[in-house]
């Protein structure tokens, strides 16, 4: 970014007008993709880095490095990145050799369910959609170019003098006098047209354009950039996943006896441990996985077989443990790992979902295998447990006294700060979108505004009221009643509160604060404390309020008034333009 900012920009002239620069846009696409591939695809990142350095050399970057600090810094950064990529690939080769040595010479065919597992379909679908969006943006740019060229071909060419230059809301405005008339033009580069300089223009009736800056297609070019980067990224991910999956099915594979643990809390990864680590003290690698089935009923017998043996009691006990804050991590399971585990590999494992299951299930990795480096493990459940120790139900209940009147938990300082911040984003977004007049950008407003209104209204005024018979949950649009006897869980995660209901969809409030910042400032998240106290009321009926909450204490949703306020703001913006 520093090098691009410091690099000189060729001025816009009549001989060399500032139009579309597809070669430069393509190099920018490669550069952004390379930054992403450094994280996900080391081999592709090396190829992208080579293409970027080639373009850098063609533009004279290597020569400029002797005199420009920004160009030299770019070369140093590129060299450091290349060295890191080569190191990662070399380490992966050594990891593969060690895994093969540990597995020994024995090899086994892949389970039948894994041989029919297909990777990449979702990525290919998204890639096709995003590349189509990029193609639509390219077509729109060409429409702008063709419209200008068609009109300019029949227009009158004049030479004028710049009489004034000013800025209006950050946009340069040129006043050009030509053929006895004064014309006004918007320019992105006012420094290229000093006062009293001569410029060429084309005029056709009331329409006029600068020859040096004939049109503005920046919005469509930005759409091409975003669509191309995202589409090619998903396409590369899909091809890589499909290639690794096919390589895995070519023949017999080395197998390893391992222990594994599924995700816990908000961690949905599969963690693999060595077979001689029964305590699960040192995870070796992790990845995301999905079940693979030979048929639609491949795992259908495991849930209904013991229906008469009291599974409801087991589930109720599990819910109680979760509500008490005593939910232990899933137990370690024995598994057979197919494939060679190393950074970037694809693997399959066979394991029982539960120790009591008679049948095993097959799961295939859907992300590349990654080593469990210590810093990553520290960011996992163990670190969360240390930073936010869960208090027991008895400890929380000791600080709560029975009350006759309803208990209420409402939006606090951090939640309202988040709401006000989103409200500013909403107001600014309406202003910026409407400022350009009717255009396709209004579609973004139609898509994003409902979400913003919901988030703002929730963050500013969410409320949970507990009374004798249950909870009143006030969100953005309505107040919902949740009786005590249908509540199955109450959770706080991802800056939101989720109240689970039996045989019905959960009631959710989001956002309810900014838990990350609250913890960094040494404070307990307000929404988290509210959830803990609601959990205590769920488990200890004797602490529940004795009265029913009157209408005035049930909360009032502010989504509808906020919609009216947004409409009034939009009308005001249009009237001010």
PDB file of N, CA and C in Angstrom, residues 310-374:
ATOM      1  N   UNK A 310     -34.710 -44.385  28.117  1.00  0.00           N
ATOM      2  CA  UNK A 310     -34.594 -43.124  28.820  1.00  0.00           C
ATOM      3  C   UNK A 310     -33.663 -42.103  28.223  1.00  0.00           C
ATOM      4  N   UNK A 311     -33.593 -41.947  26.872  1.00  0.00           N
ATOM      5  CA  UNK A 311     -32.724 -40.920  26.321  1.00  0.00           C
ATOM      6  C   UNK A 311     -33.147 -39.513  26.718  1.00  0.00           C
ATOM      7  N   UNK A 312     -34.453 -39.318  27.007  1.00  0.00           N
ATOM      8  CA  UNK A 312     -34.896 -37.997  27.417  1.00  0.00           C
ATOM      9  C   UNK A 312     -34.230 -37.573  28.715  1.00  0.00           C
ATOM     10  N   UNK A 313     -34.078 -38.549  29.640  1.00  0.00           N
ATOM     11  CA  UNK A 313     -33.410 -38.238  30.900  1.00  0.00           C
ATOM     12  C   UNK A 313     -31.951 -37.889  30.675  1.00  0.00           C
ATOM     13  N   UNK A 314     -31.317 -38.609  29.722  1.00  0.00           N
ATOM     14  CA  UNK A 314     -29.919 -38.313  29.414  1.00  0.00           C
ATOM     15  C   UNK A 314     -29.786 -36.906  28.859  1.00  0.00           C
ATOM     16  N   UNK A 315     -30.689 -36.536  27.907  1.00  0.00           N
ATOM     17  CA  UNK A 315     -30.640 -35.208  27.326  1.00  0.00           C
ATOM     18  C   UNK A 315     -30.921 -34.135  28.374  1.00  0.00           C
ATOM     19  N   UNK A 316     -31.874 -34.405  29.280  1.00  0.00           N
ATOM     20  CA  UNK A 316     -32.175 -33.442  30.327  1.00  0.00           C
ATOM     21  C   UNK A 316     -30.966 -33.248  31.238  1.00  0.00           C
ATOM     22  N   UNK A 317     -30.270 -34.358  31.531  1.00  0.00           N
ATOM     23  CA  UNK A 317     -29.058 -34.235  32.346  1.00  0.00           C
ATOM     24  C   UNK A 317     -28.007 -33.415  31.641  1.00  0.00           C
ATOM     25  N   UNK A 318     -27.883 -33.592  30.334  1.00  0.00           N
ATOM     26  CA  UNK A 318     -26.910 -32.814  29.563  1.00  0.00           C
ATOM     27  C   UNK A 318     -27.271 -31.332  29.600  1.00  0.00           C
ATOM     28  N   UNK A 319     -28.569 -31.013  29.409  1.00  0.00           N
ATOM     29  CA  UNK A 319     -28.999 -29.611  29.459  1.00  0.00           C
ATOM     30  C   UNK A 319     -28.701 -29.018  30.831  1.00  0.00           C
ATOM     31  N   UNK A 320     -28.939 -29.798  31.883  1.00  0.00           N
ATOM     32  CA  UNK A 320     -28.670 -29.304  33.234  1.00  0.00           C
ATOM     33  C   UNK A 320     -27.200 -28.991  33.429  1.00  0.00           C
ATOM     34  N   UNK A 321     -26.324 -29.870  32.921  1.00  0.00           N
ATOM     35  CA  UNK A 321     -24.894 -29.610  33.028  1.00  0.00           C
ATOM     36  C   UNK A 321     -24.499 -28.333  32.315  1.00  0.00           C
ATOM     37  N   UNK A 322     -25.075 -28.132  31.118  1.00  0.00           N
ATOM     38  CA  UNK A 322     -24.758 -26.926  30.364  1.00  0.00           C
ATOM     39  C   UNK A 322     -25.201 -25.683  31.119  1.00  0.00           C
ATOM     40  N   UNK A 323     -26.444 -25.738  31.662  1.00  0.00           N
ATOM     41  CA  UNK A 323     -26.965 -24.576  32.377  1.00  0.00           C
ATOM     42  C   UNK A 323     -26.194 -24.309  33.655  1.00  0.00           C
ATOM     43  N   UNK A 324     -25.669 -25.340  34.286  1.00  0.00           N
ATOM     44  CA  UNK A 324     -24.878 -25.147  35.493  1.00  0.00           C
ATOM     45  C   UNK A 324     -23.490 -24.619  35.193  1.00  0.00           C
ATOM     46  N   UNK A 325     -23.136 -24.551  33.932  1.00  0.00           N
ATOM     47  CA  UNK A 325     -21.779 -24.137  33.600  1.00  0.00           C
ATOM     48  C   UNK A 325     -20.771 -25.230  33.841  1.00  0.00           C
ATOM     49  N   UNK A 326     -21.237 -26.483  33.918  1.00  0.00           N
ATOM     50  CA  UNK A 326     -20.344 -27.603  34.202  1.00  0.00           C
ATOM     51  C   UNK A 326     -20.232 -28.534  33.005  1.00  0.00           C
ATOM     52  N   UNK A 327     -20.538 -28.040  31.836  1.00  0.00           N
ATOM     53  CA  UNK A 327     -20.493 -28.850  30.626  1.00  0.00           C
ATOM     54  C   UNK A 327     -19.055 -29.239  30.318  1.00  0.00           C
ATOM     55  N   UNK A 328     -18.690 -30.503  30.501  1.00  0.00           N
ATOM     56  CA  UNK A 328     -17.295 -30.895  30.262  1.00  0.00           C
ATOM     57  C   UNK A 328     -17.029 -31.029  28.771  1.00  0.00           C
ATOM     58  N   UNK A 329     -15.760 -30.967  28.374  1.00  0.00           N
ATOM     59  CA  UNK A 329     -15.446 -31.193  26.965  1.00  0.00           C
ATOM     60  C   UNK A 329     -15.792 -32.617  26.571  1.00  0.00           C
ATOM     61  N   UNK A 330     -16.094 -32.848  25.317  1.00  0.00           N
ATOM     62  CA  UNK A 330     -16.416 -34.208  24.870  1.00  0.00           C
ATOM     63  C   UNK A 330     -15.265 -35.162  25.187  1.00  0.00           C
ATOM     64  N   UNK A 331     -15.581 -36.413  25.496  1.00  0.00           N
ATOM     65  CA  UNK A 331     -14.509 -37.360  25.808  1.00  0.00           C
ATOM     66  C   UNK A 331     -13.686 -37.689  24.564  1.00  0.00           C
ATOM     67  N   UNK A 332     -12.460 -38.123  24.800  1.00  0.00           N
ATOM     68  CA  UNK A 332     -11.616 -38.571  23.699  1.00  0.00           C
ATOM     69  C   UNK A 332     -12.179 -39.863  23.126  1.00  0.00           C
ATOM     70  N   UNK A 333     -12.104 -39.993  21.801  1.00  0.00           N
ATOM     71  CA  UNK A 333     -12.578 -41.194  21.120  1.00  0.00           C
ATOM     72  C   UNK A 333     -11.428 -41.834  20.367  1.00  0.00           C
ATOM     73  N   UNK A 334     -11.405 -43.146  20.373  1.00  0.00           N
ATOM     74  CA  UNK A 334     -10.427 -43.844  19.536  1.00  0.00           C
ATOM     75  C   UNK A 334     -10.865 -43.752  18.084  1.00  0.00           C
ATOM     76  N   UNK A 335      -9.902 -43.618  17.205  1.00  0.00           N
ATOM     77  CA  UNK A 335     -10.223 -43.489  15.790  1.00  0.00           C
ATOM     78  C   UNK A 335      -9.077 -44.045  14.958  1.00  0.00           C
ATOM     79  N   UNK A 336      -9.410 -44.390  13.730  1.00  0.00           N
ATOM     80  CA  UNK A 336      -8.408 -44.785  12.736  1.00  0.00           C
ATOM     81  C   UNK A 336      -8.350 -43.671  11.697  1.00  0.00           C
ATOM     82  N   UNK A 337      -7.164 -43.089  11.532  1.00  0.00           N
ATOM     83  CA  UNK A 337      -6.964 -41.970  10.623  1.00  0.00           C
ATOM     84  C   UNK A 337      -6.373 -42.478   9.317  1.00  0.00           C
ATOM     85  N   UNK A 338      -7.069 -42.225   8.204  1.00  0.00           N
ATOM     86  CA  UNK A 338      -6.598 -42.622   6.881  1.00  0.00           C
ATOM     87  C   UNK A 338      -5.927 -41.426   6.213  1.00  0.00           C
ATOM     88  N   UNK A 339      -4.786 -41.674   5.596  1.00  0.00           N
ATOM     89  CA  UNK A 339      -4.065 -40.610   4.917  1.00  0.00           C
ATOM     90  C   UNK A 339      -2.829 -40.202   5.689  1.00  0.00           C
ATOM     91  N   UNK A 340      -2.036 -39.344   5.073  1.00  0.00           N
ATOM     92  CA  UNK A 340      -0.794 -38.876   5.691  1.00  0.00           C
ATOM     93  C   UNK A 340      -1.046 -37.494   6.277  1.00  0.00           C
ATOM     94  N   UNK A 341      -1.063 -37.347   7.603  1.00  0.00           N
ATOM     95  CA  UNK A 341      -1.358 -36.045   8.198  1.00  0.00           C
ATOM     96  C   UNK A 341      -0.144 -35.119   8.179  1.00  0.00           C
ATOM     97  N   UNK A 342      -0.278 -34.035   7.451  1.00  0.00           N
ATOM     98  CA  UNK A 342       0.738 -32.977   7.443  1.00  0.00           C
ATOM     99  C   UNK A 342       0.023 -31.684   7.064  1.00  0.00           C
ATOM    100  N   UNK A 343       0.702 -30.574   7.219  1.00  0.00           N
ATOM    101  CA  UNK A 343       0.070 -29.278   6.947  1.00  0.00           C
ATOM    102  C   UNK A 343      -0.414 -29.210   5.506  1.00  0.00           C
ATOM    103  N   UNK A 344      -1.720 -29.000   5.315  1.00  0.00           N
ATOM    104  CA  UNK A 344      -2.296 -28.902   3.985  1.00  0.00           C
ATOM    105  C   UNK A 344      -2.850 -30.199   3.442  1.00  0.00           C
ATOM    106  N   UNK A 345      -2.812 -31.285   4.219  1.00  0.00           N
ATOM    107  CA  UNK A 345      -3.242 -32.597   3.723  1.00  0.00           C
ATOM    108  C   UNK A 345      -4.753 -32.763   3.862  1.00  0.00           C
ATOM    109  N   UNK A 346      -5.239 -33.837   3.262  1.00  0.00           N
ATOM    110  CA  UNK A 346      -6.634 -34.248   3.360  1.00  0.00           C
ATOM    111  C   UNK A 346      -6.649 -35.599   4.065  1.00  0.00           C
ATOM    112  N   UNK A 347      -7.556 -35.803   5.023  1.00  0.00           N
ATOM    113  CA  UNK A 347      -7.591 -37.058   5.768  1.00  0.00           C
ATOM    114  C   UNK A 347      -9.030 -37.522   5.924  1.00  0.00           C
ATOM    115  N   UNK A 348      -9.165 -38.786   6.310  1.00  0.00           N
ATOM    116  CA  UNK A 348     -10.450 -39.403   6.632  1.00  0.00           C
ATOM    117  C   UNK A 348     -10.254 -40.163   7.934  1.00  0.00           C
ATOM    118  N   UNK A 349     -11.278 -40.176   8.792  1.00  0.00           N
ATOM    119  CA  UNK A 349     -11.152 -40.998   9.995  1.00  0.00           C
ATOM    120  C   UNK A 349     -12.442 -41.772  10.234  1.00  0.00           C
ATOM    121  N   UNK A 350     -12.281 -42.889  10.909  1.00  0.00           N
ATOM    122  CA  UNK A 350     -13.396 -43.760  11.272  1.00  0.00           C
ATOM    123  C   UNK A 350     -13.413 -43.863  12.788  1.00  0.00           C
ATOM    124  N   UNK A 351     -14.571 -43.594  13.396  1.00  0.00           N
ATOM    125  CA  UNK A 351     -14.670 -43.615  14.852  1.00  0.00           C
ATOM    126  C   UNK A 351     -16.123 -43.801  15.250  1.00  0.00           C
ATOM    127  N   UNK A 352     -16.326 -44.194  16.499  1.00  0.00           N
ATOM    128  CA  UNK A 352     -17.674 -44.234  17.059  1.00  0.00           C
ATOM    129  C   UNK A 352     -18.033 -42.846  17.566  1.00  0.00           C
ATOM    130  N   UNK A 353     -19.291 -42.450  17.342  1.00  0.00           N
ATOM    131  CA  UNK A 353     -19.730 -41.161  17.865  1.00  0.00           C
ATOM    132  C   UNK A 353     -19.816 -41.189  19.385  1.00  0.00           C
ATOM    133  N   UNK A 354     -20.096 -42.360  19.926  1.00  0.00           N
ATOM    134  CA  UNK A 354     -20.207 -42.519  21.369  1.00  0.00           C
ATOM    135  C   UNK A 354     -19.688 -43.898  21.741  1.00  0.00           C
ATOM    136  N   UNK A 355     -19.196 -44.022  22.955  1.00  0.00           N
ATOM    137  CA  UNK A 355     -18.618 -45.303  23.377  1.00  0.00           C
ATOM    138  C   UNK A 355     -19.638 -46.430  23.334  1.00  0.00           C
ATOM    139  N   UNK A 356     -20.938 -46.093  23.464  1.00  0.00           N
ATOM    140  CA  UNK A 356     -21.971 -47.133  23.467  1.00  0.00           C
ATOM    141  C   UNK A 356     -22.460 -47.491  22.074  1.00  0.00           C
ATOM    142  N   UNK A 357     -22.026 -46.768  21.058  1.00  0.00           N
ATOM    143  CA  UNK A 357     -22.473 -47.070  19.703  1.00  0.00           C
ATOM    144  C   UNK A 357     -21.857 -48.365  19.205  1.00  0.00           C
ATOM    145  N   UNK A 358     -22.693 -49.172  18.541  1.00  0.00           N
ATOM    146  CA  UNK A 358     -22.188 -50.424  17.986  1.00  0.00           C
ATOM    147  C   UNK A 358     -21.550 -50.212  16.627  1.00  0.00           C
ATOM    148  N   UNK A 359     -21.963 -49.168  15.922  1.00  0.00           N
ATOM    149  CA  UNK A 359     -21.457 -48.909  14.580  1.00  0.00           C
ATOM    150  C   UNK A 359     -20.543 -47.692  14.582  1.00  0.00           C
ATOM    151  N   UNK A 360     -19.659 -47.676  13.605  1.00  0.00           N
ATOM    152  CA  UNK A 360     -18.740 -46.555  13.471  1.00  0.00           C
ATOM    153  C   UNK A 360     -19.231 -45.637  12.362  1.00  0.00           C
ATOM    154  N   UNK A 361     -18.780 -44.394  12.395  1.00  0.00           N
ATOM    155  CA  UNK A 361     -19.109 -43.434  11.355  1.00  0.00           C
ATOM    156  C   UNK A 361     -17.830 -42.983  10.669  1.00  0.00           C
ATOM    157  N   UNK A 362     -18.002 -42.518   9.452  1.00  0.00           N
ATOM    158  CA  UNK A 362     -16.871 -42.058   8.637  1.00  0.00           C
ATOM    159  C   UNK A 362     -17.003 -40.554   8.462  1.00  0.00           C
ATOM    160  N   UNK A 363     -15.907 -39.841   8.705  1.00  0.00           N
ATOM    161  CA  UNK A 363     -15.895 -38.396   8.506  1.00  0.00           C
ATOM    162  C   UNK A 363     -14.703 -38.025   7.633  1.00  0.00           C
ATOM    163  N   UNK A 364     -14.931 -37.073   6.735  1.00  0.00           N
ATOM    164  CA  UNK A 364     -13.885 -36.589   5.831  1.00  0.00           C
ATOM    165  C   UNK A 364     -13.567 -35.133   6.153  1.00  0.00           C
ATOM    166  N   UNK A 365     -12.311 -34.778   6.080  1.00  0.00           N
ATOM    167  CA  UNK A 365     -11.918 -33.389   6.317  1.00  0.00           C
ATOM    168  C   UNK A 365     -12.436 -32.525   5.180  1.00  0.00           C
ATOM    169  N   UNK A 366     -12.889 -31.335   5.533  1.00  0.00           N
ATOM    170  CA  UNK A 366     -13.352 -30.375   4.532  1.00  0.00           C
ATOM    171  C   UNK A 366     -12.498 -29.107   4.550  1.00  0.00           C
ATOM    172  N   UNK A 367     -11.509 -29.079   5.405  1.00  0.00           N
ATOM    173  CA  UNK A 367     -10.476 -28.041   5.372  1.00  0.00           C
ATOM    174  C   UNK A 367      -9.128 -28.730   5.484  1.00  0.00           C
ATOM    175  N   UNK A 368      -8.095 -28.046   5.051  1.00  0.00           N
ATOM    176  CA  UNK A 368      -6.760 -28.630   5.104  1.00  0.00           C
ATOM    177  C   UNK A 368      -6.338 -28.867   6.553  1.00  0.00           C
ATOM    178  N   UNK A 369      -5.576 -29.943   6.757  1.00  0.00           N
ATOM    179  CA  UNK A 369      -5.040 -30.252   8.077  1.00  0.00           C
ATOM    180  C   UNK A 369      -4.064 -29.149   8.497  1.00  0.00           C
ATOM    181  N   UNK A 370      -4.174 -28.738   9.758  1.00  0.00           N
ATOM    182  CA  UNK A 370      -3.258 -27.730  10.302  1.00  0.00           C
ATOM    183  C   UNK A 370      -2.640 -28.238  11.598  1.00  0.00           C
ATOM    184  N   UNK A 371      -1.341 -28.005  11.806  1.00  0.00           N
ATOM    185  CA  UNK A 371      -0.722 -28.405  13.070  1.00  0.00           C
ATOM    186  C   UNK A 371      -1.294 -27.598  14.229  1.00  0.00           C
ATOM    187  N   UNK A 372      -1.398 -28.216  15.383  1.00  0.00           N
ATOM    188  CA  UNK A 372      -1.914 -27.549  16.585  1.00  0.00           C
ATOM    189  C   UNK A 372      -0.759 -26.867  17.303  1.00  0.00           C
ATOM    190  N   UNK A 373      -0.355 -25.712  16.808  1.00  0.00           N
ATOM    191  CA  UNK A 373       0.752 -24.989  17.426  1.00  0.00           C
ATOM    192  C   UNK A 373       0.311 -24.485  18.790  1.00  0.00           C
ATOM    193  N   UNK A 374       1.245 -24.318  19.741  1.00  0.00           N
ATOM    194  CA  UNK A 374       0.860 -23.953  21.109  1.00  0.00           C
ATOM    195  C   UNK A 374       0.016 -22.690  21.191  1.00  0.00           C
TER     196      UNK A 374
END
